[in-house]
Amino acid sequence: MTKIAFIGLGNMGGPMARNLVTAGYDVCGFDLMPDALSQFEQAGGRTADSVTDAVKGSDVVVSMLPAGKHVKSLYLGEEGVFSRLSEHCPKHCLVIDCSTIEADVAREVGADATARGIPFIDAPVSGGTAGAAAGTLTFMVGGSQVAVDQAKPFLAVMGQNIFHAGEAGAGQVAKICNNMLLAILMAGTSEALTLGINNGLDPAVLSEIMSKSSGGNWVLDKYNPVPGVMPQTPASNGYQGGFMVGLMAKDLGLALNSAKASGTATPLGSLADNLYRMHSARSGTTLDFSSIIKLYDA
């Protein structure tokens, strides 16, 4: 049986790891939060007290971490995974990092992995917590074709769409482009819906009209920011769960840093970044990013 170490069992990593367990893989998880470990054990997974214990004997290592500094520490530190793989794991253990981080960090980690003969891909995801739970995520993958082909059976358990964007780091570039657009769409859709509500329209009716018209977009179809319009969305659950404002702000920062480095004009991305930072200052970082609609009521 293929053994998988899964590092990071949070809102996204937890359900992704559980889907691998359901598919019949022997998954050993590690997280710094005891509750995350307990939930994973209840779902049938094994847990470890340390990263070293988690990766021992693993054929595949999957990580889902908050930021690039955590990924670098996990893989490149003196006691990092790469230094442990040769000692504790089968030769050519596959490494899949699903975190959303700087493309340069993914390239650095990928280069180190290649130098050690370790197949590595960066595979950030889109689809939110609902997609993670349902196994319908979209993976944006960077790495060699050989490593991508090796990873596909595992990615297919956790997602529906797998796109090979290019070499190491390319998955991260695709992800920040996607999330910058998503932030723009959420802010713009929230603004339009608030205008309609303030002028007496039913938000559900207006949403349906715009969804079937030239303003149609993913937010209207899948992730409406108005409470009660879509019962399954975070908006209808007090903006709990989903993709936190703080994470969207982080991703917008990654996009704008990349835009600056490449000399790319991103006026709407910059505006969305300002709006989310303003919203974060007023409402905190833990609500779902669709709560940006609250900014228009302030």
Tab-separated table of C-alpha atoms in Angstrom:
chain	number	residue	atom	x	y	z
A	1	MET	CA	0.000	0.000	0.000
A	2	THR	CA	1.259	3.480	-0.901
A	3	LYS	CA	2.178	5.440	2.226
A	4	ILE	CA	1.529	9.170	2.238
A	5	ALA	CA	2.716	11.764	4.760
A	6	PHE	CA	0.423	14.806	4.869
A	7	ILE	CA	1.841	17.903	6.580
A	8	GLY	CA	-0.723	20.569	7.436
A	9	LEU	CA	-4.234	19.408	8.353
A	10	GLY	CA	-6.020	22.762	8.460
A	11	ASN	CA	-9.213	23.918	6.722
A	12	MET	CA	-7.888	22.801	3.342
A	13	GLY	CA	-5.309	20.152	4.163
A	14	GLY	CA	-7.569	18.261	6.561
A	15	PRO	CA	-10.301	17.360	4.062
A	16	MET	CA	-7.729	16.725	1.315
A	17	ALA	CA	-5.944	14.223	3.543
A	18	ARG	CA	-9.244	12.609	4.518
A	19	ASN	CA	-10.080	12.044	0.851
A	20	LEU	CA	-6.788	10.190	0.438
A	21	VAL	CA	-7.708	7.992	3.410
A	22	THR	CA	-11.141	7.311	1.909
A	23	ALA	CA	-9.444	6.298	-1.333
A	24	GLY	CA	-7.586	3.575	0.543
A	25	TYR	CA	-4.150	5.126	1.016
A	26	ASP	CA	-2.206	4.751	4.250
A	27	VAL	CA	-1.957	8.409	5.306
A	28	CYS	CA	0.012	9.689	8.290
A	29	GLY	CA	-0.744	13.325	9.124
A	30	PHE	CA	1.064	15.974	11.110
A	31	ASP	CA	-0.132	19.375	12.284
A	32	LEU	CA	0.787	21.723	15.101
A	33	MET	CA	-2.851	21.933	16.227
A	34	PRO	CA	-4.097	19.049	18.425
A	35	ASP	CA	-7.696	19.493	17.218
A	36	ALA	CA	-6.627	18.982	13.615
A	37	LEU	CA	-4.836	15.771	14.552
A	38	SER	CA	-7.834	14.523	16.520
A	39	GLN	CA	-10.229	15.173	13.626
A	40	PHE	CA	-7.925	13.361	11.231
A	41	GLU	CA	-7.701	10.337	13.532
A	42	GLN	CA	-11.504	10.248	13.757
A	43	ALA	CA	-11.594	10.119	9.949
A	44	GLY	CA	-9.402	7.011	9.938
A	45	GLY	CA	-5.991	8.562	9.383
A	46	ARG	CA	-2.821	7.961	11.365
A	47	THR	CA	-1.046	10.843	13.086
A	48	ALA	CA	2.523	11.542	14.107
A	49	ASP	CA	4.138	13.609	16.856
A	50	SER	CA	6.662	15.169	14.484
A	51	VAL	CA	7.396	15.725	10.810
A	52	THR	CA	10.186	13.163	11.026
A	53	ASP	CA	7.815	10.500	12.289
A	54	ALA	CA	5.217	11.429	9.664
A	55	VAL	CA	7.561	11.043	6.700
A	56	LYS	CA	9.211	7.792	7.820
A	57	GLY	CA	8.608	5.114	5.216
A	58	SER	CA	6.491	7.402	3.035
A	59	ASP	CA	6.295	7.066	-0.735
A	60	VAL	CA	4.675	10.496	-1.066
A	61	VAL	CA	4.860	13.678	1.016
A	62	VAL	CA	2.066	16.255	0.616
A	63	SER	CA	2.108	19.652	2.331
A	64	MET	CA	-0.469	22.415	2.717
A	65	LEU	CA	1.034	25.284	4.702
A	66	PRO	CA	0.215	28.982	5.230
A	67	ALA	CA	3.214	30.747	3.679
A	68	GLY	CA	6.523	30.442	1.870
A	69	LYS	CA	8.585	30.724	5.066
A	70	HIS	CA	6.853	27.620	6.406
A	71	VAL	CA	7.484	25.690	3.194
A	72	LYS	CA	11.177	26.641	3.178
A	73	SER	CA	11.539	25.622	6.798
A	74	LEU	CA	9.748	22.322	6.210
A	75	TYR	CA	11.819	21.257	3.220
A	76	LEU	CA	15.108	23.175	3.284
A	77	GLY	CA	15.897	23.554	6.987
A	78	GLU	CA	18.772	21.693	8.596
A	79	GLU	CA	16.231	19.233	9.972
A	80	GLY	CA	13.982	19.626	6.944
A	81	VAL	CA	12.179	16.949	4.979
A	82	PHE	CA	14.729	16.810	2.171
A	83	SER	CA	17.534	15.998	4.577
A	84	ARG	CA	15.369	13.282	6.135
A	85	LEU	CA	14.040	11.626	3.004
A	86	SER	CA	17.245	9.804	2.127
A	87	GLU	CA	17.400	8.400	5.648
A	88	HIS	CA	13.754	7.602	6.298
A	89	CYS	CA	11.996	7.142	2.944
A	90	PRO	CA	12.143	5.019	-0.188
A	91	LYS	CA	14.343	6.336	-2.980
A	92	HIS	CA	12.727	9.018	-5.152
A	93	CYS	CA	9.904	9.752	-2.684
A	94	LEU	CA	7.496	12.138	-4.438
A	95	VAL	CA	6.941	15.570	-2.866
A	96	ILE	CA	3.784	17.604	-3.576
A	97	ASP	CA	3.478	21.074	-2.066
A	98	CYS	CA	-0.081	22.438	-2.296
A	99	SER	CA	0.605	25.672	-0.410
A	100	THR	CA	0.123	29.055	-2.067
A	101	ILE	CA	3.525	30.758	-1.815
A	102	GLU	CA	5.947	32.947	-3.725
A	103	ALA	CA	6.893	31.473	-7.086
A	104	ASP	CA	10.565	32.113	-6.299
A	105	VAL	CA	10.303	30.013	-3.147
A	106	ALA	CA	8.694	27.176	-5.101
A	107	ARG	CA	11.520	27.395	-7.644
A	108	GLU	CA	14.134	27.341	-4.869
A	109	VAL	CA	12.571	24.315	-3.214
A	110	GLY	CA	12.167	22.637	-6.602
A	111	ALA	CA	15.804	23.232	-7.530
A	112	ASP	CA	17.004	21.768	-4.237
A	113	ALA	CA	14.751	18.748	-4.721
A	114	THR	CA	16.039	18.204	-8.257
A	115	ALA	CA	19.642	18.396	-7.068
A	116	ARG	CA	18.858	15.648	-4.560
A	117	GLY	CA	17.031	13.496	-7.113
A	118	ILE	CA	13.661	14.067	-5.431
A	119	PRO	CA	10.639	14.496	-7.748
A	120	PHE	CA	8.844	17.695	-6.668
A	121	ILE	CA	5.837	19.677	-7.844
A	122	ASP	CA	4.204	22.855	-6.599
A	123	ALA	CA	0.455	22.282	-6.842
A	124	PRO	CA	-1.588	25.117	-5.313
A	125	VAL	CA	-5.345	24.671	-5.445
A	126	SER	CA	-8.569	26.497	-6.201
A	127	GLY	CA	-12.015	25.506	-5.000
A	128	GLY	CA	-12.087	26.437	-1.332
A	129	THR	CA	-12.983	24.281	1.626
A	130	ALA	CA	-16.103	22.955	-0.088
A	131	GLY	CA	-13.999	21.746	-3.014
A	132	ALA	CA	-11.444	20.237	-0.641
A	133	ALA	CA	-14.169	18.299	1.159
A	134	ALA	CA	-15.860	17.164	-2.041
A	135	GLY	CA	-12.625	16.263	-3.823
A	136	THR	CA	-13.366	18.711	-6.638
A	137	LEU	CA	-10.356	21.016	-6.362
A	138	THR	CA	-8.477	22.451	-9.309
A	139	PHE	CA	-4.707	21.898	-9.156
A	140	MET	CA	-2.345	24.341	-10.884
A	141	VAL	CA	0.887	22.427	-11.171
A	142	GLY	CA	4.500	23.358	-11.735
A	143	GLY	CA	7.265	20.790	-12.200
A	144	SER	CA	8.704	18.284	-14.632
A	145	GLN	CA	6.339	16.190	-16.728
A	146	VAL	CA	7.702	13.053	-15.077
A	147	ALA	CA	6.913	14.341	-11.580
A	148	VAL	CA	3.488	15.583	-12.665
A	149	ASP	CA	2.608	12.201	-14.156
A	150	GLN	CA	3.764	10.518	-10.961
A	151	ALA	CA	1.549	12.827	-8.883
A	152	LYS	CA	-1.624	12.629	-10.980
A	153	PRO	CA	-3.176	9.557	-9.282
A	154	PHE	CA	-2.989	11.316	-5.907
A	155	LEU	CA	-4.133	14.695	-7.207
A	156	ALA	CA	-7.079	13.019	-8.940
A	157	VAL	CA	-8.355	11.770	-5.572
A	158	MET	CA	-8.381	15.319	-4.199
A	159	GLY	CA	-9.506	17.242	-7.268
A	160	GLN	CA	-11.311	17.197	-10.598
A	161	ASN	CA	-9.025	19.394	-12.677
A	162	ILE	CA	-5.252	19.117	-13.023
A	163	PHE	CA	-3.431	21.714	-15.126
A	164	HIS	CA	0.298	21.493	-15.804
A	165	ALA	CA	1.286	25.168	-16.053
A	166	GLY	CA	5.029	24.669	-16.629
A	167	GLU	CA	8.202	24.116	-14.652
A	168	ALA	CA	8.568	24.535	-10.881
A	169	GLY	CA	6.949	27.783	-9.735
A	170	ALA	CA	4.514	27.945	-12.646
A	171	GLY	CA	1.697	26.597	-10.507
A	172	GLN	CA	2.188	29.478	-8.104
A	173	VAL	CA	2.085	32.048	-10.898
A	174	ALA	CA	-1.177	30.581	-12.186
A	175	LYS	CA	-2.636	30.601	-8.661
A	176	ILE	CA	-1.881	34.252	-7.916
A	177	CYS	CA	-3.310	35.291	-11.288
A	178	ASN	CA	-6.486	33.339	-10.542
A	179	ASN	CA	-6.868	34.695	-7.013
A	180	MET	CA	-6.239	38.272	-8.045
A	181	LEU	CA	-9.076	37.936	-10.557
A	182	LEU	CA	-11.270	36.242	-7.935
A	183	ALA	CA	-10.716	39.135	-5.505
A	184	ILE	CA	-11.632	41.626	-8.234
A	185	LEU	CA	-14.767	39.650	-9.120
A	186	MET	CA	-15.863	39.324	-5.483
A	187	ALA	CA	-15.372	43.024	-4.782
A	188	GLY	CA	-17.147	44.072	-7.990
A	189	THR	CA	-20.028	41.615	-7.557
A	190	SER	CA	-20.508	42.720	-3.946
A	191	GLU	CA	-20.623	46.335	-5.058
A	192	ALA	CA	-23.236	45.634	-7.737
A	193	LEU	CA	-25.386	43.549	-5.401
A	194	THR	CA	-25.269	46.228	-2.715
A	195	LEU	CA	-26.368	48.838	-5.267
A	196	GLY	CA	-29.343	46.677	-6.208
A	197	ILE	CA	-30.292	45.936	-2.589
A	198	ASN	CA	-30.114	49.624	-1.662
A	199	ASN	CA	-32.473	50.361	-4.526
A	200	GLY	CA	-35.072	47.823	-3.485
A	201	LEU	CA	-34.135	44.697	-5.439
A	202	ASP	CA	-34.257	41.180	-4.028
A	203	PRO	CA	-30.602	40.006	-4.014
A	204	ALA	CA	-31.591	36.491	-5.104
A	205	VAL	CA	-33.524	37.836	-8.098
A	206	LEU	CA	-30.761	40.276	-9.023
A	207	SER	CA	-28.159	37.515	-8.700
A	208	GLU	CA	-30.090	35.293	-11.092
A	209	ILE	CA	-30.535	38.142	-13.572
A	210	MET	CA	-26.835	39.012	-13.594
A	211	SER	CA	-25.800	35.353	-13.627
A	212	LYS	CA	-27.682	34.862	-16.900
A	213	SER	CA	-26.529	38.182	-18.341
A	214	SER	CA	-23.241	39.753	-19.367
A	215	GLY	CA	-22.250	40.246	-15.719
A	216	GLY	CA	-22.322	36.508	-15.022
A	217	ASN	CA	-19.340	35.100	-13.110
A	218	TRP	CA	-18.253	32.348	-10.691
A	219	VAL	CA	-19.144	34.423	-7.626
A	220	LEU	CA	-22.772	34.703	-8.731
A	221	ASP	CA	-22.969	31.045	-9.707
A	222	LYS	CA	-21.145	29.388	-6.812
A	223	TYR	CA	-20.249	31.759	-3.972
A	224	ASN	CA	-22.816	34.512	-3.507
A	225	PRO	CA	-21.723	37.016	-0.817
A	226	VAL	CA	-25.282	37.905	0.315
A	227	PRO	CA	-26.569	35.864	3.286
A	228	GLY	CA	-29.458	33.553	2.436
A	229	VAL	CA	-29.094	33.568	-1.338
A	230	MET	CA	-27.087	30.330	-1.361
A	231	PRO	CA	-27.566	28.254	1.814
A	232	GLN	CA	-24.294	26.348	1.399
A	233	THR	CA	-21.992	29.379	1.184
A	234	PRO	CA	-20.050	30.988	4.052
A	235	ALA	CA	-22.225	34.103	3.629
A	236	SER	CA	-25.176	32.070	4.902
A	237	ASN	CA	-23.118	30.805	7.837
A	238	GLY	CA	-21.970	34.073	9.334
A	239	TYR	CA	-19.054	34.167	6.865
A	240	GLN	CA	-17.417	31.289	8.746
A	241	GLY	CA	-15.310	28.658	7.004
A	242	GLY	CA	-14.275	29.069	3.397
A	243	PHE	CA	-11.269	31.199	2.422
A	244	MET	CA	-10.281	33.745	5.040
A	245	VAL	CA	-9.846	37.453	4.361
A	246	GLY	CA	-6.282	37.230	5.648
A	247	LEU	CA	-5.409	34.560	3.105
A	248	MET	CA	-6.905	36.562	0.246
A	249	ALA	CA	-4.919	39.597	1.385
A	250	LYS	CA	-1.791	37.419	1.428
A	251	ASP	CA	-2.444	36.166	-2.108
A	252	LEU	CA	-3.083	39.681	-3.384
A	253	GLY	CA	0.233	40.703	-1.860
A	254	LEU	CA	1.953	37.857	-3.712
A	255	ALA	CA	0.292	38.934	-6.963
A	256	LEU	CA	1.286	42.573	-6.581
A	257	ASN	CA	4.873	41.672	-5.672
A	258	SER	CA	5.050	39.521	-8.785
A	259	ALA	CA	3.537	42.331	-10.854
A	260	LYS	CA	6.144	44.761	-9.562
A	261	ALA	CA	8.986	42.351	-10.283
A	262	SER	CA	7.770	41.734	-13.830
A	263	GLY	CA	6.776	45.344	-14.583
A	264	THR	CA	3.111	44.421	-15.064
A	265	ALA	CA	0.371	47.029	-14.587
A	266	THR	CA	-2.368	45.724	-12.248
A	267	PRO	CA	-4.608	48.711	-11.404
A	268	LEU	CA	-7.653	46.600	-10.531
A	269	GLY	CA	-5.522	44.167	-8.557
A	270	SER	CA	-4.095	47.099	-6.597
A	271	LEU	CA	-7.599	48.416	-5.906
A	272	ALA	CA	-8.769	44.986	-4.733
A	273	ASP	CA	-5.708	44.797	-2.481
A	274	ASN	CA	-6.583	48.166	-0.923
A	275	LEU	CA	-10.218	47.133	-0.407
A	276	TYR	CA	-9.276	43.871	1.297
A	277	ARG	CA	-6.748	45.582	3.522
A	278	MET	CA	-9.376	48.144	4.520
A	279	HIS	CA	-11.883	45.366	5.180
A	280	SER	CA	-9.308	43.428	7.180
A	281	ALA	CA	-8.606	46.470	9.362
A	282	ARG	CA	-12.333	46.883	10.081
A	283	SER	CA	-13.542	43.288	10.373
A	284	GLY	CA	-10.441	41.202	11.028
A	285	THR	CA	-8.755	38.478	9.012
A	286	THR	CA	-10.724	35.364	9.898
A	287	LEU	CA	-14.047	35.881	8.097
A	288	ASP	CA	-14.522	34.389	4.650
A	289	PHE	CA	-13.353	36.657	1.840
A	290	SER	CA	-16.925	37.066	0.572
A	291	SER	CA	-17.513	39.212	3.668
A	292	ILE	CA	-15.983	42.068	1.643
A	293	ILE	CA	-19.622	42.970	0.949
A	294	LYS	CA	-19.762	44.255	4.530
A	295	LEU	CA	-17.369	47.003	3.489
A	296	TYR	CA	-20.094	48.553	1.332
A	297	ASP	CA	-22.482	48.761	4.298
A	298	ALA	CA	-19.999	50.641	6.444
